[in-house]
Amino acid sequence: MRSRSNSGVKLDNYARLVQQTILCHQDPVTGLLPASEEQRHAWVRDNVYSILSVWALALAYRKNADRDEDKAKAYELEQSVVKLMRGLLQCMMRQLEKVEKFKYSQSPMDALHAKYSIKTCATVVGDDQWGHLQVDATSLYLLFVAQMTASGLHIIYTQDEVDIIQNLMFYIEAAYKIADYGMWERGDKTNQGIPELNASSVGMAKAALEALDELNLFGANGGPASVVHALSDEVEHCQSILHSMLPRASNSKEIDAGILSVISYPAFAVEDIRLVNITKEEIISKLQGRYGCCRFLRDGHKTPKEDPNRLYYEPAELKLFENIECEWPLFWTYLILDGIFSNSPEQVQEYRDALEGILIKGKNGIRLVPELYSVPPDKVEEEYRNPHTVDRVPMGKLPIMWGQSLYIVGSLLAEGFLAPGEIDPLNRKFSTVPKPDVVVQVSILAETEEIKAILQKHGFNVQTVADVYPIRLQPSRILSHIYARLGRNRRLGLTGRPYRRMGVLGTSKLYIIRNTIFSFTPQFIDQQQFYLALDSRMIVEMLRTDLSYLCCRWRMTGRPTVTFPISQTMLTEDRLDLDPVILATLRKLQDGYFGGARVQTGKLSEFMTTSCCAHLSFMDPKPDGKMMLHQDYDDDDDVLDAVESLHAFHFADHVDTIDDLAKYLDQLLKSPAPTPSQGPKKGGVSRFRAVAHQTYEMVSLMNKAKELDIQNVSMYLPSKLYRVPQPSFNLLDSTQPQPAQDIKIPRMVITSEMNLPKDSSGKTDFKALIDQLKECPCLQDQADILYILFNLKGADWDTEYYGEPGTTVKDLLTKLYNKAGAMRQWGLIRMISGMLKKKVEALDEACSDLLSHQKHLTVGLPPEPREKTIVAPLPLDELTKLIDDASEQNINIAVLTQEIMVYLAMYIRTQPSLFTEMFRLRIGLIIQVMTTELAQSLNCSGEEATESLMSLSPSDLKNLLHHILSGKEFGVERSMRSVSAISPVISIHEVGNVGATKSERAGISKLKLDMKQSSNLQVTDVDISESSSMKFSSSPSMDGLPFPASAATDSRQGQWLRRRRLDGALNRVPVGFYQKVWKILQKCHGLSIEGFVLPSSTTREMTPGEIKFSVHVESVLNRVPQPEYRQLLVEVILVLTMLADIEIQSIGGIIHVERILHLANDLFYEEQKALGAGDDILKKDPATGICVLLYDSAPSGRFGTMTYLTKAVAIYVQDFLPSSGCAMQ
């Protein structure tokens, strides 16, 4: 008999350790593991981590087998792993109705349970009796289903189970916007059951989706049907949100040791190695102690100060846990694994040595990992005074199976029994390896032969949509409908993926569906229901954004391919040439660089070999026809039946959209190739039947397209059948260019003074009003009349415009909207869009994107309660209703709010740095500031400025928003270029720094630098004697902000007022501001701002780095409606924070910030008076009592705001300053 090798003996020792600490607890029926001897429930997360050591040991035995018995042992261990993973699958299969509900509701009450009975796989507590919503736990399970399957284990047995895994992927794919209870099951650290967005959940979901994408769950023996799919855009959303959160863990936890599982093994979810290192350093510096790491700051779990009789904490109670948080050895096992995967033997040895010193010896000398180490009750005060000096005692589970398992895995790796890649067969560890540069392939197509001829005239050799056959071009919404079919299983009650709009990563692949290659247009081409796509410049902006996004975010094999069709809306008004903006864009694309992206243009057929291509096999027809519902009409020779069907080809209500999709694809793929030649003509009855049959097919196909809500059908289904001219609204066909001054926004209030026609009884004669509408040649006047009818009679009132019933006000508004769209009259377009209740299709997604980046939104004009706050994602209908309510039925504000929300989401995806230190985006205030900017720059009234804002093209409005967000100086002026039928063109351009340093662009420069180096600042102080007075008048259309009635003669005048107004409206504060506020609150009883108190007790609940604390401070500041006044209050607080560095215990009770500001204002006023300034120059803002000139003063210099604020603070707190402090001068 062959003797046992040394490695075999060691493996046997580890096998005994695994058996005695883990496998001895495995239930023989279900395969599940209990949390401990006392807690007999099976937690999903704990079970997955606990079985990892069994899996690793099986791999080690298979790799280092000395004898056949070792291979048998490996197989036995593998089956224990499979049994547990299938036991967890059984638990989830019993809750499939929750999976189905949660995909749509994302409600904690519909979440999968976090723990189950180890005996029966049944639930053990109610839906509302535990923090069940833990996305990271489900994601961890899915991640290791992928890893273990890739290693050769067979966990999934049937096609039904494949569909379950696919639906579990849908369950977690929106993790980037799901607030859950996190890996510690308690949500917000006050333990009051408040879910929050957790970086650990987002990161684990991202890793699971990436690992499972395109994986065959049947392993090497599987076919196309057992492959599961993840959507690239959902993965990238998770990546983006995770990147924006780290190193923060959540709103209430500025750091959490649990993130180690995300930045290193097992998830490896972060691609930026710099961010990985920053996060790891934060965890070690803030959480590491002598016995492990704390979970998070002020964690009260099992500390001596925790009250065991209640689950929740009082907010002020959290301060008691500071410096006595329990330390968990578990996290050192993660750091050992991190050192192994990062090839850092020093780190591995350091933490293995540290861990060996705190392990506890059990029976037979086996080493056990305790759950945690706690401060003894009698040593609490000593630990408060000298943190990390007191000897702690082990508490909790012994061992904690999760930690014990990771300890064994780390030991097997460190001792060479396994290579890192063997427990990471999908190579997630390479996530931080730099990716090669991306080249974006762009295929330019012409919608029609006429447009193709125009493009050829300019030197562009392109194909039409018909020319690319056999490749089929379809809109992005068809791809959304296709993916909605994925994972559908009627027997299990699973409806597949919820319909969601497809992002640019998804539409930039080619797809093989039913042996046909499909290409899909980007989403922005599909946005025909809202007016953004009417603006060629906006189309170009969205293309530039998409290409830039692809260049930065593409991670798949093969190049991204963008199909860019040139449609009728991209031509000039006479439809004879390309819009110059589109033409310039096409030339840039041909040059090879556009929007910072490397681009290659060409034909779709040329990109076949280099494109990323996905095979959607789930759309293939099944032998039993289960997945397809279609009829074969080829053998139908009854022409009469076919013609009758033309009028009855609508599906019954019970047939869902997915079946419509199947029929649509069936007919699309059976339809003849869209080529000009139709072949030899038949005669007689045969010819009639062929024409009737083709007409039937085309009409049916168009009906299907309408059922699936496809816009611009003629592009995707080219046929003369769809180009029959519609009866036109003759009087709206005015093609004469209108003078710019005639374009105006209709009044929003209908008064009795309006000269409306009256009938004999003195009431409004609506028939006469309709007659006026027919005679009216001007679009603006037509809009005025329709607006009156809309308000007085409603959108559904029948006008009998053509002398017979059937033409409603809504119908006429729709035709006017189309005509205004063709003439690019943006003021009219927006107004009619508001009346027609048009919605941006991606509005709810834009809102979710902003919220996911930890930004709260407010809509409506300040102050509250008119201004409504959005803190959680809302369905589209609820969101638009909230916007309408907050806008108080003001059509202008409601439409602009939707538009700006979309632009903000576009910027936060591509330029998140614009939003640094901004936690609440107040859209109503942004609209006010935009109007103020136009009023000041164009030297016009507030009403005219509102009119100009409404008349800006979408691209110009987006450009104006970007300039406001960037903090750079910019100018607005009327352009000299003449554009027919369009309101006065306004150009927005950057100007020089105008004396502003880089730091000042983000608000106020650092105070100490201002105080010490004021002479270095380039901004010249405002000369009092030369300043002219500035008159203000209130606008009737936008409340709350004054508008300058005359332009400033000095280019510097108004500069600092404007900057403070912008920064105040955007809630922009200097970097580190909130941490400084936290420090000053520890030296006083609170800060009072306009009657609202920010108490010092806040610091007992929250730590300085919490987003929760920043949002709390910001909410108090937002009580101030005037943005420039708010910003001066921020400057006052910034001066106060300088006192936090002075060695004094207290600076008083409640500090009234506004009193300090008014004291500074009085000092400023008196000094300027003494220097001879007149009352006209020192005019005060009636709303606040502050000198307008103080608003407009630079922070530094002799007459700067900091000079007076510093004096005012010194006067206010002089009783608390050291006697040796600065003397007042």
Short mmCIF file of N, CA and C in Angstrom, two decimals, residues 876-928:
data_model
loop_
_atom_site.label_atom_id
_atom_site.label_comp_id
_atom_site.label_asym_id
_atom_site.label_seq_id
_atom_site.Cartn_x
_atom_site.Cartn_y
_atom_site.Cartn_z
N LEU A 876 -43.48 56.19 -13.83
CA LEU A 876 -43.55 57.35 -14.71
C LEU A 876 -44.81 58.17 -14.47
N ASP A 877 -45.97 57.52 -14.33
CA ASP A 877 -47.22 58.27 -14.15
C ASP A 877 -47.22 59.04 -12.83
N GLU A 878 -46.74 58.41 -11.76
CA GLU A 878 -46.67 59.10 -10.47
C GLU A 878 -45.71 60.28 -10.53
N LEU A 879 -44.59 60.08 -11.22
CA LEU A 879 -43.58 61.13 -11.31
C LEU A 879 -44.12 62.34 -12.06
N THR A 880 -44.77 62.11 -13.20
CA THR A 880 -45.31 63.23 -13.97
C THR A 880 -46.43 63.94 -13.21
N LYS A 881 -47.23 63.19 -12.46
CA LYS A 881 -48.28 63.81 -11.65
C LYS A 881 -47.68 64.69 -10.56
N LEU A 882 -46.62 64.19 -9.93
CA LEU A 882 -45.94 64.97 -8.89
C LEU A 882 -45.38 66.26 -9.48
N ILE A 883 -44.80 66.17 -10.67
CA ILE A 883 -44.25 67.37 -11.33
C ILE A 883 -45.38 68.35 -11.65
N ASP A 884 -46.50 67.85 -12.15
CA ASP A 884 -47.63 68.74 -12.45
C ASP A 884 -48.15 69.42 -11.19
N ASP A 885 -48.26 68.65 -10.10
CA ASP A 885 -48.75 69.23 -8.84
C ASP A 885 -47.78 70.29 -8.31
N ALA A 886 -46.48 69.96 -8.36
CA ALA A 886 -45.49 70.91 -7.85
C ALA A 886 -45.42 72.16 -8.71
N SER A 887 -45.74 72.00 -10.00
CA SER A 887 -45.70 73.15 -10.91
C SER A 887 -46.97 73.98 -10.82
N GLU A 888 -47.92 73.53 -9.99
CA GLU A 888 -49.21 74.23 -9.81
C GLU A 888 -49.88 74.46 -11.16
N GLN A 889 -49.84 73.39 -12.00
CA GLN A 889 -50.47 73.39 -13.33
C GLN A 889 -49.87 74.44 -14.27
N ASN A 890 -48.67 74.97 -13.95
CA ASN A 890 -47.97 75.87 -14.87
C ASN A 890 -47.29 75.02 -15.93
N ILE A 891 -47.80 75.10 -17.16
CA ILE A 891 -47.31 74.23 -18.23
C ILE A 891 -45.83 74.45 -18.48
N ASN A 892 -45.40 75.71 -18.47
CA ASN A 892 -43.99 76.02 -18.73
C ASN A 892 -43.07 75.29 -17.77
N ILE A 893 -43.37 75.42 -16.47
CA ILE A 893 -42.49 74.83 -15.46
C ILE A 893 -42.53 73.32 -15.54
N ALA A 894 -43.72 72.73 -15.76
CA ALA A 894 -43.84 71.27 -15.81
C ALA A 894 -43.01 70.69 -16.96
N VAL A 895 -43.10 71.31 -18.14
CA VAL A 895 -42.37 70.80 -19.29
C VAL A 895 -40.87 70.99 -19.10
N LEU A 896 -40.45 72.17 -18.64
CA LEU A 896 -39.02 72.41 -18.43
C LEU A 896 -38.45 71.49 -17.35
N THR A 897 -39.25 71.18 -16.33
CA THR A 897 -38.78 70.28 -15.28
C THR A 897 -38.44 68.90 -15.85
N GLN A 898 -39.32 68.38 -16.70
CA GLN A 898 -39.03 67.09 -17.33
C GLN A 898 -37.74 67.17 -18.14
N GLU A 899 -37.62 68.21 -18.92
CA GLU A 899 -36.47 68.35 -19.82
C GLU A 899 -35.17 68.45 -19.03
N ILE A 900 -35.16 69.27 -17.99
CA ILE A 900 -33.94 69.48 -17.21
C ILE A 900 -33.58 68.22 -16.44
N MET A 901 -34.58 67.47 -15.98
CA MET A 901 -34.28 66.22 -15.27
C MET A 901 -33.54 65.24 -16.18
N VAL A 902 -33.96 65.19 -17.44
CA VAL A 902 -33.29 64.31 -18.40
C VAL A 902 -31.85 64.77 -18.64
N TYR A 903 -31.65 66.09 -18.78
CA TYR A 903 -30.29 66.60 -19.02
C TYR A 903 -29.39 66.35 -17.81
N LEU A 904 -29.93 66.55 -16.61
CA LEU A 904 -29.13 66.29 -15.41
C LEU A 904 -28.68 64.83 -15.37
N ALA A 905 -29.59 63.92 -15.75
CA ALA A 905 -29.23 62.50 -15.76
C ALA A 905 -28.17 62.20 -16.81
N MET A 906 -28.25 62.87 -17.96
CA MET A 906 -27.23 62.67 -18.99
C MET A 906 -25.86 63.11 -18.47
N TYR A 907 -25.83 64.24 -17.78
CA TYR A 907 -24.55 64.75 -17.26
C TYR A 907 -24.02 63.91 -16.12
N ILE A 908 -24.89 63.42 -15.26
CA ILE A 908 -24.39 62.67 -14.10
C ILE A 908 -23.83 61.32 -14.55
N ARG A 909 -24.31 60.82 -15.70
CA ARG A 909 -23.75 59.57 -16.23
C ARG A 909 -22.38 59.79 -16.85
N THR A 910 -22.21 60.93 -17.54
CA THR A 910 -20.97 61.13 -18.29
C THR A 910 -19.99 62.07 -17.60
N GLN A 911 -20.47 62.98 -16.77
CA GLN A 911 -19.59 63.93 -16.08
C GLN A 911 -19.99 64.06 -14.61
N PRO A 912 -19.85 62.98 -13.84
CA PRO A 912 -20.29 63.04 -12.43
C PRO A 912 -19.55 64.07 -11.60
N SER A 913 -18.37 64.49 -12.05
CA SER A 913 -17.61 65.49 -11.28
C SER A 913 -18.32 66.83 -11.20
N LEU A 914 -19.26 67.09 -12.12
CA LEU A 914 -20.02 68.35 -12.07
C LEU A 914 -20.86 68.45 -10.80
N PHE A 915 -21.13 67.31 -10.16
CA PHE A 915 -22.07 67.28 -9.05
C PHE A 915 -21.38 67.09 -7.70
N THR A 916 -20.08 67.36 -7.65
CA THR A 916 -19.33 67.19 -6.40
C THR A 916 -19.92 68.08 -5.30
N GLU A 917 -20.08 67.49 -4.10
CA GLU A 917 -20.58 68.22 -2.93
C GLU A 917 -21.99 68.79 -3.15
N MET A 918 -22.76 68.19 -4.06
CA MET A 918 -24.15 68.58 -4.25
C MET A 918 -25.01 67.36 -3.97
N PHE A 919 -25.88 67.44 -2.98
CA PHE A 919 -26.66 66.28 -2.58
C PHE A 919 -28.15 66.45 -2.90
N ARG A 920 -28.56 67.67 -3.21
CA ARG A 920 -29.97 67.89 -3.54
C ARG A 920 -30.02 68.81 -4.75
N LEU A 921 -30.67 68.35 -5.81
CA LEU A 921 -30.78 69.11 -7.05
C LEU A 921 -32.17 69.73 -7.10
N ARG A 922 -32.23 71.04 -7.01
CA ARG A 922 -33.51 71.76 -6.92
C ARG A 922 -33.85 72.30 -8.31
N ILE A 923 -34.65 71.53 -9.04
CA ILE A 923 -34.89 71.84 -10.45
C ILE A 923 -35.66 73.15 -10.61
N GLY A 924 -36.62 73.39 -9.73
CA GLY A 924 -37.37 74.65 -9.81
C GLY A 924 -36.46 75.85 -9.65
N LEU A 925 -35.52 75.77 -8.72
CA LEU A 925 -34.60 76.88 -8.49
C LEU A 925 -33.64 77.02 -9.67
N ILE A 926 -33.25 75.90 -10.28
CA ILE A 926 -32.39 75.97 -11.47
C ILE A 926 -33.12 76.70 -12.59
N ILE A 927 -34.42 76.44 -12.75
CA ILE A 927 -35.21 77.13 -13.77
C ILE A 927 -35.24 78.63 -13.48
N GLN A 928 -35.43 78.98 -12.20
CA GLN A 928 -35.43 80.40 -11.84
C GLN A 928 -34.10 81.05 -12.17
#
